[in-house]
Structure formats: structure tokens, C-alpha cells
Short mmCIF file of C-alpha atoms in Angstrom, two decimals:
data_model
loop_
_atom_site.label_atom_id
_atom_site.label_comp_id
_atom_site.label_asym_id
_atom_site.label_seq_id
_atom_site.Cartn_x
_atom_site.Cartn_y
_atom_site.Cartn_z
CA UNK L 826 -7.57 1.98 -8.99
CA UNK L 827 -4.29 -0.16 -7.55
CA UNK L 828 -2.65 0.81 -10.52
CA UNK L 829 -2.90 4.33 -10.19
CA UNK L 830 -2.22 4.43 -6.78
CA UNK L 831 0.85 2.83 -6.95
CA UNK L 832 2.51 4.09 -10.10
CA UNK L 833 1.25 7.88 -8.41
CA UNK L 834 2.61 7.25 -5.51
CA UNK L 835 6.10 5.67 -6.78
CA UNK L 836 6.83 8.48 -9.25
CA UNK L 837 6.30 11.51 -6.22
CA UNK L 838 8.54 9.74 -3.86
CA UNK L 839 11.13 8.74 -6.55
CA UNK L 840 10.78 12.68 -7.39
CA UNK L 841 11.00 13.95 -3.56
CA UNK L 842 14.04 11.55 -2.77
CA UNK L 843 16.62 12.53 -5.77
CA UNK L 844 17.66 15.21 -4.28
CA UNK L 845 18.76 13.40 -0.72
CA UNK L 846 19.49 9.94 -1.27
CA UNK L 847 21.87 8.36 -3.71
CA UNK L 848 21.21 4.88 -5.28
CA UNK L 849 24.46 2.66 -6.09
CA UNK L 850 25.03 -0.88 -7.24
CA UNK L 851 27.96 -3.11 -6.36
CA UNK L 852 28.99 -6.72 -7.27
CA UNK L 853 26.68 -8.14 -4.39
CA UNK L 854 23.56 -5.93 -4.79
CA UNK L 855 22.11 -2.52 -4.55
CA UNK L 856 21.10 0.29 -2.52
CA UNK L 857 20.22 3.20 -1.34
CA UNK L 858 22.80 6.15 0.90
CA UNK L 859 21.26 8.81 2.70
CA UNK L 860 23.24 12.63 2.47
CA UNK L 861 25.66 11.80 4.70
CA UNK L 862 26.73 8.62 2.73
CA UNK L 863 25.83 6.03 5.05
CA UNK L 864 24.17 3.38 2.96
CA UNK L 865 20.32 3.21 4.67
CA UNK L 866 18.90 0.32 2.34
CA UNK L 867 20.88 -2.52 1.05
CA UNK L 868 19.30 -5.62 -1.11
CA UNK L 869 21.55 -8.31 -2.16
CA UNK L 870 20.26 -11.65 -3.73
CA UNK L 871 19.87 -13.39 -6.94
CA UNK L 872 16.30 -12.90 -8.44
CA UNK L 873 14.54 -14.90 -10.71
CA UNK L 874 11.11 -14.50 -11.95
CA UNK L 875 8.71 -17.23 -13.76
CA UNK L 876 6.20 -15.22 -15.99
CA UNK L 877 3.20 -17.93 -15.94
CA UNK L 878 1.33 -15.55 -18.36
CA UNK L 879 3.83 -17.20 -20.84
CA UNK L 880 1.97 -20.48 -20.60
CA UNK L 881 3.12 -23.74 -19.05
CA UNK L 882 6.83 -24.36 -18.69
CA UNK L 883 7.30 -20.88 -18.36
CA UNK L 884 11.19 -20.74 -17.97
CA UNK L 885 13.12 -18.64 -15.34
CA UNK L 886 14.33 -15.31 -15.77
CA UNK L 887 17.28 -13.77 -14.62
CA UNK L 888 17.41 -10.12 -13.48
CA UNK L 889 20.55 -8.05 -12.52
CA UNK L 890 18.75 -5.39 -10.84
CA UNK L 891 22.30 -3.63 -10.95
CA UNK L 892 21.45 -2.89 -14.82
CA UNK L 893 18.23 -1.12 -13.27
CA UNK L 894 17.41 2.52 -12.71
CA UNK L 895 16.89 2.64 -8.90
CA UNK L 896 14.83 5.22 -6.85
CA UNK L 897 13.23 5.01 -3.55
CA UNK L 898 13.92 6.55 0.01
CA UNK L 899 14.82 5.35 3.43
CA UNK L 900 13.05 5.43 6.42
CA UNK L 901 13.55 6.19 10.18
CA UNK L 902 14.09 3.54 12.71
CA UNK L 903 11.81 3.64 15.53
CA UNK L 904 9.27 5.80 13.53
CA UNK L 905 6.35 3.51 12.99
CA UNK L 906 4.69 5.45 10.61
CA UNK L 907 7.63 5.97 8.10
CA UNK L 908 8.10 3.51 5.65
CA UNK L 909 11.17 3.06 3.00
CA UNK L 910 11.31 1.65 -0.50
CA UNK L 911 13.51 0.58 -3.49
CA UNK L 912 12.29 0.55 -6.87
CA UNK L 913 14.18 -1.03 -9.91
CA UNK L 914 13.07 0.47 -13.62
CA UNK L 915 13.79 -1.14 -16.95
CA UNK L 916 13.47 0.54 -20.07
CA UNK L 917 13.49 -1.09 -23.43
CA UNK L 918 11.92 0.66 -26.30
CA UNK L 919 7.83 1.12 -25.45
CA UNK L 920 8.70 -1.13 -22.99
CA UNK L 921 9.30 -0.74 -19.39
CA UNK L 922 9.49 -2.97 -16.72
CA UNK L 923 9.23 -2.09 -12.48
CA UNK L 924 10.46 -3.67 -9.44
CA UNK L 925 9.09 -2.22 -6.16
CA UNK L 926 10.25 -3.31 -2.57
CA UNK L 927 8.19 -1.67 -0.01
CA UNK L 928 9.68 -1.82 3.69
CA UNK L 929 7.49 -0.97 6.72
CA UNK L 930 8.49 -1.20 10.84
CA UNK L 931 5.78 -2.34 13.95
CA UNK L 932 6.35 -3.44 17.49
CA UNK L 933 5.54 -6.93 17.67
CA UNK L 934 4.94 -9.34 20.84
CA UNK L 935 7.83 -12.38 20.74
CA UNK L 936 7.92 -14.62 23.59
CA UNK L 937 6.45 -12.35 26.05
CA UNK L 938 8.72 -9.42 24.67
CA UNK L 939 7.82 -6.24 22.99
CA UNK L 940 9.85 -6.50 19.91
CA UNK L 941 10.90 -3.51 16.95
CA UNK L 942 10.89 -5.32 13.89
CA UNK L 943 10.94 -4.21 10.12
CA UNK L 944 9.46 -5.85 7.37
CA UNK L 945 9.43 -6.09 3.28
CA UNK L 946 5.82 -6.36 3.54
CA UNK L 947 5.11 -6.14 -0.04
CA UNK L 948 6.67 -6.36 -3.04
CA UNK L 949 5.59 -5.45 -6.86
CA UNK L 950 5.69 -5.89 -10.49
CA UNK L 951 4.24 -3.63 -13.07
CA UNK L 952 4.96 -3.65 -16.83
CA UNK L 953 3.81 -1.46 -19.16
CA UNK L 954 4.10 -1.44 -22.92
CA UNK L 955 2.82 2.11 -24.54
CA UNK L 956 -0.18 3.13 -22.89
CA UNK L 957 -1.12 -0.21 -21.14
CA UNK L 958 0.22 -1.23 -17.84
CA UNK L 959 -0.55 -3.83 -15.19
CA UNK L 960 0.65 -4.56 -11.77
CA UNK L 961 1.13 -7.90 -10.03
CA UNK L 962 1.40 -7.54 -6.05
CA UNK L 963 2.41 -9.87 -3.59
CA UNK L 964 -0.41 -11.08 -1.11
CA UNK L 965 -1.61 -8.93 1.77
CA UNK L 966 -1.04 -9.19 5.56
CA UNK L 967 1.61 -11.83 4.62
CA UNK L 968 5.61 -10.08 5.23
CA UNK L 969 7.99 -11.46 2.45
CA UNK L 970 10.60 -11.36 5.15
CA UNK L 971 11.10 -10.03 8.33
CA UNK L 972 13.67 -8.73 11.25
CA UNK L 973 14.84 -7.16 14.12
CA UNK L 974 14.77 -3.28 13.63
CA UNK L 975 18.24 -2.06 12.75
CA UNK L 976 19.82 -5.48 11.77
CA UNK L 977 20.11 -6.80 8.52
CA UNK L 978 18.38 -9.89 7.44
CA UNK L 979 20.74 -12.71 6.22
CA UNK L 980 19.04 -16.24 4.77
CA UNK L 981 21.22 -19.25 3.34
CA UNK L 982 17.56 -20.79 1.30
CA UNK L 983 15.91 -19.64 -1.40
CA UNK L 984 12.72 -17.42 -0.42
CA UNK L 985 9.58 -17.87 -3.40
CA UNK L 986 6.94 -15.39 -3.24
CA UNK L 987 4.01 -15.04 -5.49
CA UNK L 988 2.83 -11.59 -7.15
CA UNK L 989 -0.94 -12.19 -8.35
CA UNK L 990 -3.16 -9.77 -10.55
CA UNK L 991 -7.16 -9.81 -10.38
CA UNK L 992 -7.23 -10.72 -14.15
CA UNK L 993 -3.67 -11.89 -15.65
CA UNK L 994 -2.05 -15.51 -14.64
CA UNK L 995 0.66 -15.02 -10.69
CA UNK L 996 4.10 -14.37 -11.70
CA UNK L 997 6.52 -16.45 -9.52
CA UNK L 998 9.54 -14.56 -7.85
CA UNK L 999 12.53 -16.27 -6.50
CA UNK L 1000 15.23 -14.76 -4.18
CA UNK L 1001 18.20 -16.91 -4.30
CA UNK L 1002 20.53 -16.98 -1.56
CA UNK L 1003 22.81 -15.14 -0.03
CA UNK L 1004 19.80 -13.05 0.88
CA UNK L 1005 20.70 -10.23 2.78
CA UNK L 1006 18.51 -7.41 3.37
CA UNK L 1007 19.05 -3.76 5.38
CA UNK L 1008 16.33 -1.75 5.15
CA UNK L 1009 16.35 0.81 8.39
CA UNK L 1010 20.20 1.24 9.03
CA UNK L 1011 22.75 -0.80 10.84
CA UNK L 1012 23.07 -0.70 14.67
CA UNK L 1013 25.12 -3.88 14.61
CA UNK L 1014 27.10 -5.93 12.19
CA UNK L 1015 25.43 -9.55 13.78
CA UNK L 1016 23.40 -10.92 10.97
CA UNK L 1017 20.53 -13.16 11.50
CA UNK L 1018 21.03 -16.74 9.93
CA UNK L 1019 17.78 -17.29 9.32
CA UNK L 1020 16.66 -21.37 8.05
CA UNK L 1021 13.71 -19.74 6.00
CA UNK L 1022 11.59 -23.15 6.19
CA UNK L 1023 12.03 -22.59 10.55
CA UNK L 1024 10.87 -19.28 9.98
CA UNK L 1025 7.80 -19.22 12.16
CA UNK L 1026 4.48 -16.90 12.35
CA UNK L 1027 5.52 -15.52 15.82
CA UNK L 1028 8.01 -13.12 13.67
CA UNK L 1029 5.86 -11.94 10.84
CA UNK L 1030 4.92 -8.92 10.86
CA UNK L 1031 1.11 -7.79 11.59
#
């Protein structure tokens, strides 16, 4: 039931947000620019992946997500209920291979202070080889990362997350730094250096 929920849901927004949005790569990363062409989502990083369905000593893989198809859409900053999203597709043969990054905004408490934060709250991994297909999810209620609303997310380590599957062995993702992520629009150009090891659970994300 997952499964069909998220490839249906992934191919009517890639479908809805052709028209407005255009999705570019660059020597740093990719991303996503709204009709005006202000760029409104922006991933940059190295990613690896460790397959452990390969069995033990798995090695690392390397993917350029600029050799990618890329769809998605962008959301609205201070609209809690609209979320944004990039998807990278692969196609080789019967083969094809997805990357989703799913963005989502709340108001938090930190310190005392009401706080408008965004947050890549969930990030996935489905393959699918002619009529078979299976999707690996990172956990729930966990945030990969998270950051102020309108400012872009900037971290010097490496961040590991793990995408897990009811039946199959996790798959192992690795985001290699510079990791800088803009998901609802810039209001200012100061990046937060964050030490992802300091990171603390005041500024996840509910």
C-alpha cells in the first residue's frame, strides 16, 4: 500500500508541476526555478549509497544526480500545509531507479521562541525492474535535516541516513559535504554552519 501511494502520488505532482517549474543542474547540484526564474529548491552534496541487499562489504556508490531526470515542485513559505519535493529518475533498460526528497515547514518552540522552520523530513528510494518495484523510506518522525524557514541549510560533516523496507535488507545513504540545502526560497544569503554531530533535538522538526 506504501508503494502505491508514493509512486501515485510522485507521478501526479511531477505531471501538475511541468508546466510551472523548471528543473536545472549545475556543477554544485540541482534544482528546481519557479516561472519567474527564481530558483525555489536547491540540493547540493555528494551522495553515496551502500546497497546492503548486496551482501556484506557492500561497496559505496556514487550518484551524480545531475545525470538524473528531475521533477518535483516548490512550496510556499509560511504555508504550513504546503509541502515541496525533488525527485531524481534513472532509467537504464527495464531498469529504473528513484530518488525522492520530500520537504515539509512547522512552527517549532526554540528556547522559549516560536520558531518557522523547514524540514527534509523524509527521503526515498524505489527501484523497479519490469513489473516489480520496491521502496526503501527513511524512518518516521525523525527530520533528515532541518532549518530556519527561508534560509538555506549549509553543513561542513557528512550526514548518514538509513532508508529501511519491511522485507528487503536498509540501504545506507551518505550526504557528503558541502551540504547545502534551499528548499522554501531565500530571504537571506547567511547560511547556517551547522556541526551536524552538535545538532541537537530542540531543532528537529515535530
Amino acid at each position: 500500500m506504501i508503494l502505491l501511494q508514493w509512486i501515485g502520488v510522485m507521478a501526479i505532482a511531477i505531471e501538475a508541476a511541468s508546466a510551472e517549474y523548471t528543473y536545472f543542474a549545475d556543477h554544485r547540484g540541482v534544482g528546481i526555478r519557479d516561472a519567474d526564474g527564481t530558483t525555489c529548491l536547491y540540493l547540493s552534496f555528494t551522495l553515496q549509497m551502500r546497497n546492503n541487499n548486496l551482501g556484506e562489504g557492500a561497496p559505496l556508490e556514487s550518484i551524480d544526480l545531475g545525470d538524473s531526470v528531475l521533477g518535483g515542485r516548490c512550496g510556499i513559505a509560511a504555508h504550513e500545509d504546503d509541502s515541496a519535493y525533488l525527485s531524481a529518475k534513472f532509467t537504464h533498460i527495464n531498469r529504473t531507479r528513484t530518488f525522492l526528497f520530500n520537504f515539509k515547514q512547522a512552527t517549532i518552540v526554540v528556547d522559549r521562541y516560536e520558531q518557522a522552520r523547514w524540514s527534509l523530513y523524509r527521503m526515498s528510494y524505489a527501484e523497479a525492474y519490469d513489473d516489480q518495484q520496491v521502496v526503501f523510506l527513511s524512518p518516521n518522525g525523525s527530520s533528515v535535516v532541518s532549518g530556519p524557514l527561508k534560509q538555506q541549510f549549509t553543513c561542513r560533516d557528512t550526514i548518514n541516513t538509513t532508508l529501511t523496507h519491511d522485507v528487503y535488507q536498509p540501504i545506507d545513504i551518505f550526504l557528503g559535504p558541502p551540504v547545502e540545502i534551499q528548499s522554501y526560497g531565500m530571504s537571506s544569503n547567511i547560511s547556517n554552519f551547522i556541526n551536524w554531530s552538535d545538532l541537537s533535538a530542540s531543532s528537529r522538526m515535530p
